[in-house]
PDB file of C-alpha atoms in Angstrom:
ATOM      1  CA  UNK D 215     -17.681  17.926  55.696  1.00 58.00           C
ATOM      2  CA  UNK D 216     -15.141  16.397  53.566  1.00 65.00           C
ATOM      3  CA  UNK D 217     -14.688  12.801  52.494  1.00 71.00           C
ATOM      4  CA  UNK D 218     -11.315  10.652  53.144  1.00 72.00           C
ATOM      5  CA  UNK D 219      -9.324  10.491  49.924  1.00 68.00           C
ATOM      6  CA  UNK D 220      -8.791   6.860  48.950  1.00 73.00           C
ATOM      7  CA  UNK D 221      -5.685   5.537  48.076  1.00 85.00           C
ATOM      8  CA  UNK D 222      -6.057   3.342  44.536  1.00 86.00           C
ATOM      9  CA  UNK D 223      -3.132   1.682  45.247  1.00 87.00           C
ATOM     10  CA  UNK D 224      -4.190  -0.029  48.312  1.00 87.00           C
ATOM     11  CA  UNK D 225      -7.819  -0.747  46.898  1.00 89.00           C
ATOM     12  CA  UNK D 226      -6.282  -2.167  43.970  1.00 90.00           C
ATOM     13  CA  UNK D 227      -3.946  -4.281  46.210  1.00 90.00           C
ATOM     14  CA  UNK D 228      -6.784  -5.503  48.247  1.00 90.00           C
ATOM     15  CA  UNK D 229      -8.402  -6.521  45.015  1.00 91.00           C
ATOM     16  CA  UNK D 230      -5.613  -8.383  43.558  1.00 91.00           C
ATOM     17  CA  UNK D 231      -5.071  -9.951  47.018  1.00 91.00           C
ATOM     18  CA  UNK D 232      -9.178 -11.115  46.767  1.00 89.00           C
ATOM     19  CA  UNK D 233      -8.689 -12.123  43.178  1.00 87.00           C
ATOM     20  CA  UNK D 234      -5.709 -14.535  44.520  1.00 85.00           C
ATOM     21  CA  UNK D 235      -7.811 -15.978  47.210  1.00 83.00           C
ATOM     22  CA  UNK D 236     -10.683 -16.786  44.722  1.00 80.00           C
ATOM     23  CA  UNK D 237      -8.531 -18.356  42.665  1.00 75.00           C
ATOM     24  CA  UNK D 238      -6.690 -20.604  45.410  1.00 73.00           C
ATOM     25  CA  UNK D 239      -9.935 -21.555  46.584  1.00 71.00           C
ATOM     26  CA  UNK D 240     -11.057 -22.481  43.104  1.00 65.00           C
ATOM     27  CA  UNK D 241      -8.197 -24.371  42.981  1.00 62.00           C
ATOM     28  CA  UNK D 242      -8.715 -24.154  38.840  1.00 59.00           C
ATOM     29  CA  UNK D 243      -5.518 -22.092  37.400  1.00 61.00           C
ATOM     30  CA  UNK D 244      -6.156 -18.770  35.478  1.00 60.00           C
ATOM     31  CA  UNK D 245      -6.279 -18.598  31.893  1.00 71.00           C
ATOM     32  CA  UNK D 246      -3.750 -16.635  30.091  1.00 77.00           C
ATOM     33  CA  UNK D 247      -4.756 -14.371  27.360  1.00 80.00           C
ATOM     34  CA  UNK D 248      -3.840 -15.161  24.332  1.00 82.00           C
ATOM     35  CA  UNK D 249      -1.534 -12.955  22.183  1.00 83.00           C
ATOM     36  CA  UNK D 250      -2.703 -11.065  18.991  1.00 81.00           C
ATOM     37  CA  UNK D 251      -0.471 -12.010  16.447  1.00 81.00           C
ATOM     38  CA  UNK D 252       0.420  -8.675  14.415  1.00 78.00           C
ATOM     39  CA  UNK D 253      -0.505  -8.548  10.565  1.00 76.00           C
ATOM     40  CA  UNK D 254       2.169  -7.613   8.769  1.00 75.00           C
ATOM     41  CA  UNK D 255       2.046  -4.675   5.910  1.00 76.00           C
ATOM     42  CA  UNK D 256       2.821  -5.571   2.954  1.00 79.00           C
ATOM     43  CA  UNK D 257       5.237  -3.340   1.527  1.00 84.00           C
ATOM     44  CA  UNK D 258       4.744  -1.671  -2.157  1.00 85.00           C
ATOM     45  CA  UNK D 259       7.939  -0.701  -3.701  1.00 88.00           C
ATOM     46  CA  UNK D 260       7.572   1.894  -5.978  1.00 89.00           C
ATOM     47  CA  UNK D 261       9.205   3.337  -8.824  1.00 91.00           C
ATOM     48  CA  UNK D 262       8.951   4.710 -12.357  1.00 93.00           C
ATOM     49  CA  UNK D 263       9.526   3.320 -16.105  1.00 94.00           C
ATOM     50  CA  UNK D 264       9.983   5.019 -19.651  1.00 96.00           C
ATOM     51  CA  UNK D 265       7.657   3.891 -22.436  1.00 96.00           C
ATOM     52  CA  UNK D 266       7.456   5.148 -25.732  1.00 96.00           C
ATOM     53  CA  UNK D 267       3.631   6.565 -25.865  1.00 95.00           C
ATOM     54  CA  UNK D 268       2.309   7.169 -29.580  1.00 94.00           C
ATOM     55  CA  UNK D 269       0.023  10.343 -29.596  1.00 94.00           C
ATOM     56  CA  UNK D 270      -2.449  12.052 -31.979  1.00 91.00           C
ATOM     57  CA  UNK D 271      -3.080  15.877 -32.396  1.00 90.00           C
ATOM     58  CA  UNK D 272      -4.915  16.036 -29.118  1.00 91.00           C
ATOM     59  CA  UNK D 273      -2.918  14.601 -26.890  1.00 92.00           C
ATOM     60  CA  UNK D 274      -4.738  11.247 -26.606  1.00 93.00           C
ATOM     61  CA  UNK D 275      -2.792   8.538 -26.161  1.00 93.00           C
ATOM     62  CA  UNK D 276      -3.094   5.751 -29.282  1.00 92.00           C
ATOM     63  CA  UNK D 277      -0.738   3.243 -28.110  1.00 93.00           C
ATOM     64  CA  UNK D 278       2.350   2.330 -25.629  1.00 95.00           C
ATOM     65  CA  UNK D 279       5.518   0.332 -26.296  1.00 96.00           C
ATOM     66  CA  UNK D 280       8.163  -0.566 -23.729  1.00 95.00           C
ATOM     67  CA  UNK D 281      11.241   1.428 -24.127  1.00 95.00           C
ATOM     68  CA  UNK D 282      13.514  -0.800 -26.387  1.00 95.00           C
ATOM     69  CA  UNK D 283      10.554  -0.873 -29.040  1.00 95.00           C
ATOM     70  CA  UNK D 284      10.628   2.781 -30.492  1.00 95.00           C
ATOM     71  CA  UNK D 285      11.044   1.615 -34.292  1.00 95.00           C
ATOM     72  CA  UNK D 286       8.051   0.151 -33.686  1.00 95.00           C
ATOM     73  CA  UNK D 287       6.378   2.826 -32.140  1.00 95.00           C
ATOM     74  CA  UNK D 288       7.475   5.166 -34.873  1.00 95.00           C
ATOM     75  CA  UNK D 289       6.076   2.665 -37.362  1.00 94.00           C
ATOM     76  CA  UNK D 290       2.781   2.567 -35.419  1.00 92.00           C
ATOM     77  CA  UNK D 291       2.637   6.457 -35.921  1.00 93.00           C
ATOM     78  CA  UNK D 292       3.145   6.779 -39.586  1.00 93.00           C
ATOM     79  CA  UNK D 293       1.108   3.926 -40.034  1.00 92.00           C
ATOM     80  CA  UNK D 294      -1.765   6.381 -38.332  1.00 90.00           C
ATOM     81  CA  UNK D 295      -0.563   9.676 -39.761  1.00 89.00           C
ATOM     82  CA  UNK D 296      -1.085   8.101 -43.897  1.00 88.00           C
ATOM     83  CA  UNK D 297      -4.649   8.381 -45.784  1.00 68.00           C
ATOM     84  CA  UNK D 298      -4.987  11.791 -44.656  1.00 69.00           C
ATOM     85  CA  UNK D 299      -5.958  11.335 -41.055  1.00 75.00           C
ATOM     86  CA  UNK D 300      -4.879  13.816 -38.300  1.00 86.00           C
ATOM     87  CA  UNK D 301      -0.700  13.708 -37.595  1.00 91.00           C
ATOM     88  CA  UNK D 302       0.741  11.041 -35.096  1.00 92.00           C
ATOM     89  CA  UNK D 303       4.176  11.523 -33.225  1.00 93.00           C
ATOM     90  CA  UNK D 304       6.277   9.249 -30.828  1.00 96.00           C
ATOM     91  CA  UNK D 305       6.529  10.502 -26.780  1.00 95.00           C
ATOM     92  CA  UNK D 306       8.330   9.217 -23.811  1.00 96.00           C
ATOM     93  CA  UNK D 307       5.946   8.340 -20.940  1.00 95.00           C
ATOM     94  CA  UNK D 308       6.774   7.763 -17.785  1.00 95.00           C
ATOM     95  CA  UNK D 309       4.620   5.514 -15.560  1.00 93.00           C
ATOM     96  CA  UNK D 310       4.495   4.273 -11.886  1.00 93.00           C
ATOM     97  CA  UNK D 311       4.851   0.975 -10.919  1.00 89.00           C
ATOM     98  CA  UNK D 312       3.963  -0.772  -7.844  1.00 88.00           C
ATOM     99  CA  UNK D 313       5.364  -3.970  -6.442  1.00 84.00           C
ATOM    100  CA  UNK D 314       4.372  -5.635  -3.623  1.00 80.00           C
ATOM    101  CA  UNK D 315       7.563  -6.785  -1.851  1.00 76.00           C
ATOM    102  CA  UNK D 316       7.636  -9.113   1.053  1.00 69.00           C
TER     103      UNK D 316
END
């Protein structure tokens, strides 16, 4: 034998329409739900900058300068490169950088 279907809409109006007449008889108002506030990302702007990067024979990097400073980065190298240690040279680098911007 087969069961009646129910119709959700009508049990759910019958509920709301017993949730109304609890709260009428209650006579106490409902309490609204407060509202999440939403975080906020903060967003990282990022972008890339030029360095001069002093370097021995094996790629290891000895020092960095910022990009206006390359005599000195070139003075760094042959400072390195006398009293017969292993050859220094001058490289650009490039290097992320990440601001937060809000």
């Amino acid at each position: 034998m087969a069961r009646k279907v129910a119709n959700r809409k009508e049990l759910r109006a019958q509920v709301e329409a017993a949730e109304a007449a609890e709260a009428q008889e209650d006579g106490a108002p409902k309490k609204k739900k407060a509202k999440r506030k939403s975080r906020s990302k903060k967003t990282t702007e990022v972008r890339m900058k030029m360095f001069w990067g002093v370097f021995n024979q094996s790629m290891k990097r000895v020092a960095l300068y910022e990009f206006d400073q390359k005599e000195e980065a070139e003075a760094k190298a042959a400072d390195l490169s006398k009293a017969g240690k292993p050859q220094h040279f001058v490289q650009k680098v490039k290097e992320t950088i990440e601001e937060v911007v809000e």
